[in-house]
Amino acid sequence: MTQIINKETREFQAETKQLLDLMIHSIYTNKEIFLRELISNASDAIDKLRFESLTNQDLLEGDSNFEIFIVPDEASHTLTISDNGIGMTYNEVVENIGTIAKSGTKSFLEKLKEKETTNDNELIGQFGVGFYSAFMISDKVTLVTRAPGQEKGVKWQSAGDGTYTIEECEKEKRGTTITIELNEDFRATSRPDENFLERYTIENLIKKYSDYIRYPIKMNFIKEEKPLDADGNEIPDAPATETVEIRTLNSMTPLWTRNKNEITTEEYQLFYKDLFHDWEEPMEIVHSKAEGTVEYTSLLFIPSRAPFDFYSQKSTSGIRLYSKHIFIMDNCQDLLPEYLRFVRGLVDSPDFSLNISREILQHSKQLKLIGKNLEKSVLKTLENILSKDRAKYEKFWKEFGRALKIGAYSDYSSRDKLKDLLLFSSSHASDTLTTLADYAGRMAENQKVIYYATGKDQASVERLPQMELLKEKNIEVLYLFDQVDEFTIDALKEYGDKKFQSISRGDLNLDDIDSPEAKKNTEAIYKENETLIQAIKDLLTGKIADVKISNRLKSSAVCLVSDDKGISLSMEQILSEMNQSMYKASRILELNPNHEVFTTLKNLHQTAPGSEAFNDYCELLYVQALLIEGILPEDPIGFANKVSSLMARIGK
Ligand code: ADP
Ligand code: MG
């Protein structure tokens, strides 16, 4: 016999302590969800055991009557929830219950610390803090568990005060029993829906949150009956007899197998929140059944809000796979394309076997077919929202638009499907966003390209020297503020038969300024000033690729543009932030020949070529052009010194 591990007191991990503190001094009003959390853990534990027992019968220890049992006890003020699931070993208890292993919970705490403005309730709901929610209603939680095949069980106990005790103990039945000693506040409370020892309350909570759980959730109902006399009346003085009746509280019918017309919106919403640990109702629900080549039921949800770590996290698809109503796996990656990974939901198909491995699944034809259909149906749903309820679509866009944009640029096959679902800011839609179709609809007949400008916000884009001319001509320009926008536009290349054209790259493709006469005129100015331009080029060698006479500037003296090939200046910036500074845009300095500064340069070049003043002016113009693009000069101090000495010279 192995020696029993004696009782030990241990400290919770710092984060766990914080979380418990939060739970106890509760920010969270919806305390009843503790029951849902514990039932959901029990059900998960049975799922795991059932799954493992498919390949190892011994784990069942002869007991395959899976069930969850609830026992309320008024006398000791306790509520006990037991399951005969997979249980936990000593180490598993330490790992799963003593620490917060889930990175989501950690980030939750960080988020909470950094932001006092956020609504705590909303936050907590996003994470589903699971087991610890028991401490919302309890001063003492005891967990006794035994994993199949283990000789000893483990007893864990905590008052939620920063420490817990753990020891080995006897436990006959496999699985986990959690005993919650209700906090004073919840004993004999006058709030009937918060009296968690009341059978009626428990029954309602199970109906509300856990009805579809696939294993019976049982509770004993005790009936006290006085014996009856010959007339059928109770005999007052006779001792009552107690009969115990065990009832199953949940219907065990998976929601998605029911007829669509018989499911209320509220039922869908509760189901979603429970299964996907979301606090908010989903934005959209898509429930469909397919028969034919492949048979399946799918129930998909578009959440109202992106999880706070949605864009930083490595992709996880939220689709659960079931076969004949039995859970097979979570996060089934192959069901939806990466760009739709915000969709949560499930697929239930009799065409999959229960112990199918991920590897086999990947090559499954059925899965691919279902995936294609799901993708289509989600896209159709989004198209419908866009055309019927623009405000709702913009709300969706704010949360998940970025995923679609990333999809359009990184997934070649999706570009066509996504192009009409994209929204952008625009010079002609100040408070709203525009689709590409809207833009195309507003284009003048002779407009050859779709213009866009990049910048960090509306104000900075509108101040770009390159915007002035287009504004004057009342030509619409898409504003790209999000880093990914330009990559998306670049990947799309064109919409309809119109190419996208950056206002800071290549030719503007405007009839008048690009007309043969205008071009000739620019060329003439260039020729006239060839030695000047060459001198500037020589001075700025290594910094710029070329100097040109501009036809796109109105009141500004210079601007920096890049040519049509390679990457743009803004892309260069983004890539360098991502430590990819080997990619460089070609920098072309454009000079406004109608600006006074141009005349000054010309004069200086004639009277004092190669003078310090001339060199300084060229350098200053170049840095100005950089600054306009939001790029810091390599030598800001040198720039400042030059400006200072120029100011001093003029002041003399
Ligand atoms: P989650 O369920 O999201 O993982 P919880 O806080 O609810 O988070 O539970 C933490 C972990 O504790 C679970 O992942 C599981 O490993 C373990 N656990 C909780 N309850 C049980 C149970 N009844 N049986 C077995 N393991 C459990
Ligand atoms: Mg849980």
XYZ file of C-alpha atoms and ligand atoms in Angstrom:
680
model
C 0.000 0.000 0.000
C 1.239 3.419 -0.825
C 1.433 5.948 1.927
C -1.293 8.531 2.054
C -0.345 12.151 1.391
C -1.211 14.151 4.493
C -3.019 17.423 4.698
C -1.040 20.363 3.484
C -1.907 24.028 3.329
C -0.908 25.807 0.188
C -1.112 29.294 -1.163
C -3.062 30.152 -4.226
C -1.180 31.637 -7.088
C -1.268 35.442 -6.914
C -3.670 35.714 -9.824
C -6.028 33.161 -8.363
C -6.097 35.114 -5.125
C -7.060 38.229 -6.982
C -9.757 36.441 -8.864
C -11.205 34.920 -5.724
C -11.204 38.281 -4.079
C -13.164 39.625 -6.980
C -15.600 36.771 -6.825
C -16.234 37.137 -3.133
C -16.619 40.888 -3.049
C -18.687 40.391 -5.969
C -18.816 42.710 -8.795
C -20.989 40.199 -10.485
C -24.677 40.367 -9.829
C -25.743 37.274 -11.652
C -24.632 34.872 -8.937
C -26.876 32.039 -9.995
C -24.533 31.182 -12.836
C -22.289 29.315 -10.404
C -24.609 26.326 -10.814
C -24.348 26.419 -14.573
C -20.550 26.555 -14.307
C -20.317 23.570 -11.988
C -22.787 21.529 -14.019
C -20.895 22.374 -17.154
C -17.637 21.176 -15.541
C -19.331 17.969 -14.447
C -20.632 17.397 -17.937
C -17.210 18.097 -19.453
C -15.671 15.610 -17.020
C -18.137 12.918 -18.077
C -17.538 13.742 -21.731
C -13.826 13.212 -21.216
C -14.291 9.906 -19.476
C -16.788 8.661 -22.032
C -14.391 9.568 -24.806
C -11.392 7.899 -23.228
C -13.360 4.812 -22.324
C -13.994 4.192 -26.017
C -10.430 2.934 -26.200
C -10.026 1.858 -22.578
C -13.049 0.129 -21.077
C -11.331 -0.303 -17.710
C -11.711 3.363 -16.927
C -15.424 2.843 -16.435
C -14.782 0.636 -13.396
C -18.003 -1.116 -14.247
C -20.104 2.027 -13.966
C -21.329 3.534 -17.206
C -24.482 5.137 -15.876
C -23.225 8.636 -16.324
C -25.025 11.153 -14.188
C -24.797 14.368 -12.258
C -26.349 14.537 -8.840
C -27.444 17.560 -6.839
C -28.146 17.385 -3.125
C -29.349 20.446 -1.228
C -29.149 20.146 2.533
C -30.896 22.728 4.700
C -29.458 21.413 7.941
C -25.831 21.964 6.985
C -26.532 24.803 4.529
C -24.735 22.940 1.821
C -25.307 22.217 -1.805
C -23.486 19.239 -3.238
C -22.890 18.529 -6.903
C -21.425 15.167 -7.863
C -20.499 13.561 -11.114
C -19.050 10.232 -12.132
C -16.764 11.716 -14.740
C -13.017 11.609 -15.218
C -12.140 13.049 -11.794
C -8.691 14.420 -11.037
C -5.434 13.066 -9.693
C -3.570 14.876 -6.926
C -1.432 16.764 -9.388
C -4.358 17.598 -11.591
C -6.168 19.163 -8.652
C -3.132 21.309 -7.913
C -2.826 22.274 -11.555
C -6.462 22.863 -12.384
C -7.883 24.200 -9.181
C -4.987 25.860 -7.391
C -3.689 27.924 -10.253
C -5.116 29.833 -13.108
C -3.680 27.986 -16.017
C -5.958 29.521 -18.534
C -4.244 32.445 -20.127
C -7.632 34.000 -20.752
C -8.254 34.403 -17.048
C -4.864 35.971 -16.539
C -5.470 38.469 -19.258
C -8.867 39.088 -17.781
C -7.261 40.191 -14.552
C -4.788 42.395 -16.359
C -7.582 43.962 -18.293
C -9.486 44.578 -15.107
C -6.499 46.256 -13.497
C -5.739 48.535 -16.377
C -9.279 49.637 -17.005
C -11.557 50.989 -14.380
C -14.021 52.246 -16.873
C -15.038 48.915 -18.291
C -18.073 47.262 -16.967
C -16.862 44.385 -14.791
C -19.929 42.326 -15.484
C -19.263 42.393 -19.142
C -15.672 41.444 -18.612
C -16.324 38.554 -16.340
C -18.883 37.178 -18.724
C -16.385 37.140 -21.527
C -14.172 34.759 -19.667
C -16.396 32.350 -17.807
C -14.353 32.016 -14.663
C -15.817 28.597 -14.064
C -15.054 26.770 -10.889
C -14.222 29.864 -8.875
C -17.715 31.234 -9.324
C -18.723 28.930 -6.434
C -17.054 31.433 -4.124
C -19.636 34.041 -5.038
C -22.131 32.336 -2.795
C -19.929 30.355 -0.484
C -17.399 30.793 2.304
C -16.152 27.278 2.043
C -15.879 24.982 -0.923
C -14.837 21.340 -0.625
C -13.903 19.228 -3.588
C -13.393 15.493 -3.317
C -12.350 13.665 -6.421
C -10.934 10.416 -7.682
C -9.690 9.632 -11.158
C -10.414 6.146 -12.508
C -7.687 3.681 -11.683
C -6.446 5.693 -8.690
C -6.502 4.035 -5.331
C -6.952 7.194 -3.325
C -9.072 10.207 -3.776
C -8.059 13.818 -3.169
C -9.748 16.304 -0.908
C -9.327 20.005 -1.608
C -10.797 22.684 0.544
C -10.710 26.460 0.624
C -12.441 29.368 2.254
C -11.413 31.534 -0.651
C -9.001 33.410 1.626
C -5.792 32.906 -0.296
C -4.967 29.415 0.868
C -6.338 25.963 0.335
C -5.716 22.591 1.892
C -5.137 19.425 -0.017
C -4.808 15.827 1.162
C -5.404 12.321 0.032
C -8.557 10.619 1.178
C -10.795 7.654 0.611
C -13.322 7.906 -2.191
C -15.175 4.945 -3.403
C -16.924 6.221 -6.472
C -14.970 7.604 -9.361
C -15.577 11.268 -10.184
C -15.903 14.565 -8.398
C -18.079 15.852 -5.599
C -18.193 19.531 -4.847
C -19.758 20.730 -1.632
C -20.593 24.368 -1.269
C -21.304 25.763 2.151
C -23.619 28.659 1.525
C -22.581 32.038 2.753
C -24.814 33.601 5.490
C -26.248 35.860 2.879
C -27.747 33.002 0.976
C -29.176 31.074 3.886
C -32.929 31.276 4.242
C -32.875 34.350 2.096
C -36.082 36.165 1.382
C -35.078 36.357 -2.276
C -36.695 33.181 -3.553
C -34.636 33.044 -6.739
C -31.443 33.249 -4.694
C -32.346 30.553 -2.231
C -30.075 27.963 -3.705
C -31.143 25.241 -1.294
C -34.723 25.463 -2.454
C -35.440 22.569 -4.812
C -37.816 24.633 -6.846
C -35.117 27.267 -7.430
C -32.574 24.657 -8.415
C -35.001 23.014 -10.776
C -35.653 26.326 -12.490
C -31.975 27.106 -12.806
C -31.305 23.748 -14.401
C -34.165 24.292 -16.847
C -32.861 27.722 -17.634
C -29.176 27.004 -18.080
C -28.535 23.315 -18.331
C -31.558 21.689 -19.860
C -29.779 20.297 -22.882
C -26.863 18.777 -20.908
C -26.592 15.266 -22.273
C -26.333 13.484 -18.959
C -29.184 13.292 -16.476
C -28.986 15.894 -13.733
C -30.754 14.272 -10.821
C -32.036 15.506 -7.523
C -33.825 13.779 -4.703
C -37.187 15.200 -3.799
C -38.278 14.318 -0.307
C -41.927 14.005 0.350
C -43.170 14.098 3.904
C -46.494 12.430 4.314
C -48.647 11.996 7.339
C -50.624 8.785 7.439
C -54.286 9.218 6.550
C -57.283 8.162 8.538
C -60.227 6.204 7.147
C -61.782 9.389 5.715
C -58.662 10.323 3.870
C -57.601 13.099 6.293
C -54.131 13.452 7.774
C -53.690 12.175 11.294
C -52.165 15.246 12.995
C -50.211 13.533 15.751
C -48.905 10.611 13.781
C -45.199 10.755 12.733
C -44.722 11.685 9.094
C -43.137 9.239 6.715
C -40.544 10.417 4.261
C -40.412 9.122 0.750
C -37.549 9.978 -1.511
C -38.152 10.361 -5.158
C -35.290 10.893 -7.569
C -36.125 13.051 -10.520
C -34.194 14.050 -13.589
C -34.323 17.819 -13.976
C -33.131 18.275 -17.545
C -34.755 17.167 -20.753
C -31.362 16.183 -22.252
C -32.586 17.115 -25.703
C -29.883 19.047 -27.488
C -31.323 22.356 -28.511
C -30.181 22.070 -32.094
C -32.075 18.839 -32.679
C -35.356 20.547 -31.950
C -37.552 22.130 -34.553
C -36.471 25.673 -35.352
C -39.977 27.036 -35.018
C -40.310 25.721 -31.519
C -37.162 27.316 -30.162
C -37.461 30.766 -28.667
C -34.829 33.426 -29.196
C -34.199 33.406 -25.477
C -33.490 29.683 -25.536
C -30.969 30.163 -28.324
C -29.355 33.012 -26.452
C -29.041 31.148 -23.189
C -27.654 28.150 -24.991
C -25.075 30.284 -26.736
C -23.995 32.118 -23.615
C -23.627 28.908 -21.721
C -21.773 26.947 -24.341
C -19.435 29.727 -25.370
C -19.096 31.565 -22.088
C -20.283 34.847 -23.455
C -22.013 37.444 -21.397
C -23.737 39.056 -24.299
C -26.383 37.788 -26.632
C -25.117 36.809 -30.052
C -25.635 39.283 -32.859
C -26.938 36.661 -35.233
C -28.119 33.053 -35.058
C -28.087 30.680 -38.026
C -29.678 27.305 -37.487
C -29.929 24.945 -40.441
C -30.356 21.338 -41.384
C -28.982 19.773 -44.537
C -29.836 16.503 -46.179
C -28.429 15.018 -49.344
C -24.823 14.168 -50.134
C -23.981 14.950 -46.581
C -26.338 15.158 -43.675
C -25.849 17.571 -40.825
C -27.350 20.155 -38.543
C -25.478 23.341 -37.859
C -26.102 26.031 -35.329
C -23.892 29.062 -35.792
C -23.615 32.307 -33.894
C -22.009 35.615 -34.693
C -21.006 37.115 -31.353
C -21.839 40.730 -30.539
C -18.333 41.500 -29.421
C -14.880 40.297 -30.281
C -13.064 38.698 -27.362
C -10.517 41.224 -26.092
C -7.651 39.063 -27.344
C -9.284 38.148 -30.639
C -6.685 39.803 -32.834
C -3.641 38.883 -30.780
C -4.490 35.265 -30.251
C -3.394 32.486 -32.517
C -6.465 31.505 -34.428
C -8.905 29.158 -32.783
C -12.061 28.308 -34.575
C -15.031 28.041 -32.301
C -16.842 25.233 -34.047
C -17.701 22.158 -32.020
C -18.234 18.886 -33.764
C -20.867 16.347 -32.699
C -21.928 13.049 -34.099
C -25.452 11.874 -33.419
C -25.639 14.472 -30.653
C -22.486 13.248 -28.959
C -19.624 15.650 -28.572
C -16.528 14.759 -30.615
C -14.288 17.775 -30.475
C -13.856 21.427 -29.832
C -12.273 24.048 -32.063
C -12.641 22.043 -35.200
C -10.238 24.004 -37.397
C -11.182 22.629 -40.742
C -14.823 23.630 -40.732
C -14.474 27.330 -41.395
C -11.850 29.402 -43.149
C -9.502 31.355 -40.914
C -11.163 34.667 -41.663
C -14.456 33.447 -40.192
C -12.906 32.276 -36.973
C -15.087 34.672 -34.986
C -18.084 32.460 -35.709
C -18.999 30.197 -32.831
C -21.253 27.213 -33.067
C -21.550 23.548 -33.712
C -22.068 20.943 -36.358
C -23.795 17.659 -35.674
C -23.496 15.018 -38.375
C -24.146 11.285 -38.265
C -21.469 10.888 -40.945
C -18.600 11.047 -38.469
C -17.521 8.302 -36.167
C -17.051 9.126 -32.520
C -13.403 8.328 -32.227
C -12.323 9.951 -35.422
C -8.884 11.494 -35.060
C -8.014 15.013 -36.054
C -5.695 13.689 -38.747
C -8.369 11.598 -40.423
C -10.852 14.383 -40.043
C -8.626 16.765 -41.920
C -8.872 14.624 -45.013
C -12.545 13.929 -44.685
C -14.563 14.807 -47.751
C -17.716 15.298 -45.731
C -16.008 17.794 -43.506
C -14.825 19.804 -46.501
C -18.296 19.794 -47.964
C -19.899 20.900 -44.719
C -17.220 23.560 -44.368
C -17.989 24.955 -47.818
C -21.673 25.151 -46.980
C -21.048 26.821 -43.650
C -18.824 29.412 -45.251
C -21.480 30.162 -47.826
C -24.176 30.456 -45.257
C -22.176 32.802 -43.032
C -21.301 35.016 -45.999
C -24.922 35.059 -47.103
C -25.948 36.039 -43.588
C -23.469 38.899 -43.560
C -24.621 40.075 -46.982
C -28.168 40.132 -45.711
C -27.280 42.160 -42.661
C -25.321 44.585 -44.809
C -28.180 45.152 -47.212
C -31.017 45.176 -44.685
C -29.566 46.694 -41.546
C -26.580 48.898 -42.173
C -26.242 50.054 -38.545
C -26.068 46.473 -37.368
C -23.515 45.626 -40.023
C -21.346 48.553 -39.001
C -21.498 47.275 -35.426
C -20.394 43.891 -36.675
C -17.703 45.533 -38.746
C -16.304 47.376 -35.756
C -15.789 44.061 -33.974
C -14.826 41.677 -36.744
C -14.201 43.729 -39.863
C -10.498 43.368 -39.399
C -10.760 39.588 -39.659
C -12.453 39.954 -43.052
C -9.839 42.445 -44.215
C -7.046 40.143 -43.156
C -8.873 37.344 -44.952
C -9.129 39.328 -48.158
C -5.429 39.965 -48.206
C -4.026 36.718 -46.898
C -6.406 34.237 -48.488
C -6.329 34.529 -52.229
C -9.406 32.389 -52.792
C -11.548 34.564 -50.565
C -10.980 37.926 -52.218
C -13.910 37.753 -54.535
C -16.256 36.568 -51.847
C -15.215 39.279 -49.445
C -14.801 42.361 -51.591
C -18.414 43.420 -51.242
C -18.428 42.935 -47.496
C -15.623 45.407 -46.864
C -16.179 48.861 -45.420
C -13.890 51.870 -45.524
C -13.880 55.454 -44.372
C -14.108 57.923 -47.160
C -13.871 61.609 -47.951
C -17.470 61.459 -49.140
C -19.005 59.599 -46.213
C -17.955 61.540 -43.173
C -19.921 59.863 -40.363
C -20.340 56.444 -41.846
C -18.388 53.895 -43.754
C -18.680 53.049 -47.385
C -18.676 49.848 -49.373
C -16.729 49.641 -52.603
C -20.004 49.326 -54.466
C -21.205 52.597 -52.907
C -17.989 54.280 -53.985
C -18.242 52.928 -57.514
C -21.829 54.174 -57.674
C -20.715 57.703 -56.824
C -17.840 57.812 -59.322
C -17.963 60.268 -62.172
C -18.072 58.609 -65.565
C -14.596 59.714 -66.546
C -12.945 58.687 -63.278
C -10.486 55.957 -64.143
C -9.394 54.649 -60.768
C -10.503 54.341 -57.156
C -8.411 56.680 -54.997
C -7.215 55.957 -51.526
C -5.053 57.687 -48.958
C -3.390 56.267 -45.880
C -2.850 57.900 -42.526
C -3.429 57.502 -38.871
C -6.756 59.314 -38.738
C -9.118 61.513 -40.692
C -7.457 64.784 -39.725
C -3.993 63.682 -40.764
C -5.172 62.260 -44.077
C -7.125 65.378 -44.908
C -4.056 67.514 -44.317
C -1.915 65.550 -46.769
C -0.648 67.858 -49.531
C -1.656 65.225 -52.065
C -5.298 65.559 -50.954
C -5.632 69.180 -51.875
C -6.015 68.709 -55.591
C -8.514 65.860 -55.253
C -10.550 67.826 -52.755
C -10.668 70.730 -55.132
C -11.900 68.446 -57.881
C -14.393 66.831 -55.484
C -13.058 63.374 -56.201
C -13.830 60.761 -53.578
C -10.897 59.233 -51.724
C -11.055 56.157 -49.505
C -9.323 56.743 -46.201
C -7.297 53.837 -44.916
C -6.630 54.175 -41.209
C -6.188 50.582 -40.163
C -2.753 49.083 -40.817
C -4.207 46.150 -42.642
C -6.340 48.299 -44.976
C -3.634 49.084 -47.473
C -2.515 45.470 -47.641
C -6.107 44.480 -48.355
C -6.538 47.096 -51.068
C -3.195 46.107 -52.515
C -4.269 42.469 -52.641
C -7.623 43.274 -54.230
C -5.859 45.315 -56.936
C -9.136 46.388 -58.488
C -12.848 46.581 -57.957
C -15.008 45.959 -60.990
C -12.789 47.240 -63.774
C -11.336 50.068 -61.686
C -7.865 49.796 -60.265
C -7.049 51.157 -56.833
C -4.730 54.142 -56.872
C -2.906 55.619 -53.905
C -2.832 59.391 -53.970
C 0.831 59.097 -52.932
C 2.012 56.688 -55.600
C 2.684 56.849 -59.289
C 0.516 58.960 -61.584
C -2.835 60.221 -60.385
C -4.553 59.267 -63.650
C -6.427 62.514 -63.869
C -7.420 63.669 -67.316
C -6.272 67.255 -67.019
C -3.007 66.945 -65.107
C -1.995 63.816 -66.946
C -2.992 65.102 -70.337
C -0.300 65.150 -73.024
C -0.117 68.962 -72.825
C 0.215 68.989 -69.054
C 2.875 66.291 -69.256
C 4.750 68.260 -71.850
C 4.617 71.311 -69.628
C 5.991 69.399 -66.647
C 8.715 67.964 -68.836
C 9.646 71.421 -69.990
C 9.968 72.657 -66.406
C 12.085 69.610 -65.675
C 14.377 70.280 -68.618
C 14.747 73.935 -67.645
C 15.821 72.957 -64.154
C 17.765 69.845 -64.905
C 20.994 70.955 -63.235
C 19.109 72.066 -60.118
C 17.294 68.747 -59.915
C 20.520 66.852 -60.456
C 22.165 68.845 -57.670
C 19.352 67.993 -55.267
C 19.523 64.340 -56.269
C 23.264 64.295 -55.633
C 22.844 65.888 -52.235
C 20.199 63.408 -51.165
C 21.886 60.315 -52.563
C 20.995 57.253 -50.539
C 17.930 58.921 -49.099
C 15.750 59.188 -52.167
C 15.532 57.395 -55.465
C 14.477 60.327 -57.573
C 13.439 63.965 -57.693
C 10.493 64.999 -59.856
C 8.480 68.029 -60.782
C 5.094 67.515 -59.202
C 1.728 67.922 -60.849
C -0.295 66.959 -57.799
C 0.684 69.740 -55.379
C -1.305 72.918 -54.816
C -0.115 74.984 -51.851
C 2.605 72.714 -50.437
C 6.216 72.949 -51.507
C 7.076 69.250 -51.480
C 5.764 65.782 -50.965
C 7.190 62.332 -50.864
C 5.677 59.645 -53.052
C 6.617 56.146 -54.035
C 6.386 54.558 -57.427
C 3.831 51.969 -58.475
C 6.138 49.054 -57.894
C 7.153 47.521 -54.585
C 5.665 48.691 -51.349
C 4.381 52.095 -50.322
C 5.830 54.394 -47.677
C 3.047 53.581 -45.223
C 3.573 49.860 -45.742
C 7.270 50.378 -45.124
C 6.382 52.004 -41.804
C 4.117 49.129 -40.774
C 6.641 46.505 -41.782
C 9.398 48.250 -39.906
C 7.191 48.265 -36.776
C 6.965 44.526 -37.292
C 10.763 44.358 -37.448
C 10.695 43.741 -41.182
C 12.782 46.764 -42.043
C 14.452 45.108 -45.010
C 11.458 46.136 -47.120
C 11.880 49.670 -48.399
C 9.617 51.822 -50.504
C 11.202 53.795 -53.300
C 11.169 57.444 -52.209
C 10.528 60.083 -54.793
C 10.748 63.719 -53.794
C 8.243 65.808 -55.695
C 8.766 69.545 -55.925
C 6.016 72.056 -56.530
C 7.374 74.290 -59.328
C 4.790 76.959 -58.519
C 5.895 77.369 -54.957
C 8.052 80.281 -53.785
C 10.520 77.875 -52.218
C 11.183 76.433 -55.650
C 12.131 79.872 -56.928
C 14.371 80.427 -53.908
C 16.143 77.137 -54.571
C 16.549 78.023 -58.206
C 18.101 81.381 -57.358
C 20.418 79.916 -54.757
C 21.519 77.282 -57.211
C 22.378 79.957 -59.742
C 24.098 82.406 -57.407
C 25.667 80.097 -54.857
C 25.691 76.485 -56.057
C 27.047 74.104 -53.449
C 26.785 76.742 -50.727
C 25.893 75.751 -47.187
C 22.547 77.512 -47.517
C 21.621 75.581 -50.664
C 22.597 72.281 -49.090
C 20.647 73.083 -45.937
C 17.521 74.042 -47.896
C 17.545 70.796 -49.810
C 17.958 68.838 -46.618
C 15.160 70.808 -44.924
C 12.780 70.188 -47.816
C 13.487 66.504 -47.685
C 12.819 66.314 -43.937
C 9.596 68.289 -44.374
C 8.444 65.750 -46.907
C 9.254 62.971 -44.443
C 7.395 64.666 -41.612
C 4.311 65.156 -43.745
C 4.249 61.398 -44.250
C 4.591 60.886 -40.510
C 8.152 59.607 -40.809
C 10.792 60.782 -38.358
C 14.046 61.981 -39.978
C 17.159 59.897 -39.320
C 18.738 62.899 -37.614
C 16.068 65.006 -35.893
C 18.656 67.026 -33.953
C 20.513 67.993 -37.110
C 17.183 69.084 -38.561
C 16.353 71.186 -35.516
C 19.785 72.825 -35.617
C 19.369 73.720 -39.261
C 15.953 75.255 -38.645
C 17.373 77.251 -35.723
C 20.269 78.639 -37.681
C 17.921 79.508 -40.543
C 15.693 81.391 -38.121
C 18.702 83.216 -36.736
C 19.873 84.136 -40.234
C 16.486 85.545 -41.233
C 16.157 87.458 -37.979
C 19.433 89.296 -38.492
P -12.878 25.433 -17.570
O -14.060 24.546 -17.328
O -13.204 26.544 -18.509
O -11.632 24.711 -17.945
P -13.091 25.841 -14.757
O -12.589 26.889 -13.815
O -14.575 25.669 -14.777
O -12.542 26.185 -16.179
O -12.424 24.480 -14.389
C -11.018 24.372 -14.315
C -10.552 22.978 -14.523
O -10.791 22.176 -13.363
C -11.243 22.216 -15.632
O -10.653 22.492 -16.870
C -11.028 20.768 -15.227
O -9.758 20.326 -15.618
C -11.068 20.849 -13.727
N -12.401 20.494 -13.218
C -13.333 21.333 -12.761
N -14.440 20.663 -12.374
C -14.196 19.359 -12.615
C -14.952 18.144 -12.442
N -16.188 18.156 -11.965
N -14.345 16.974 -12.784
C -13.084 16.958 -13.268
N -12.337 18.049 -13.468
C -12.881 19.243 -13.138
Mg -15.804 25.219 -16.587
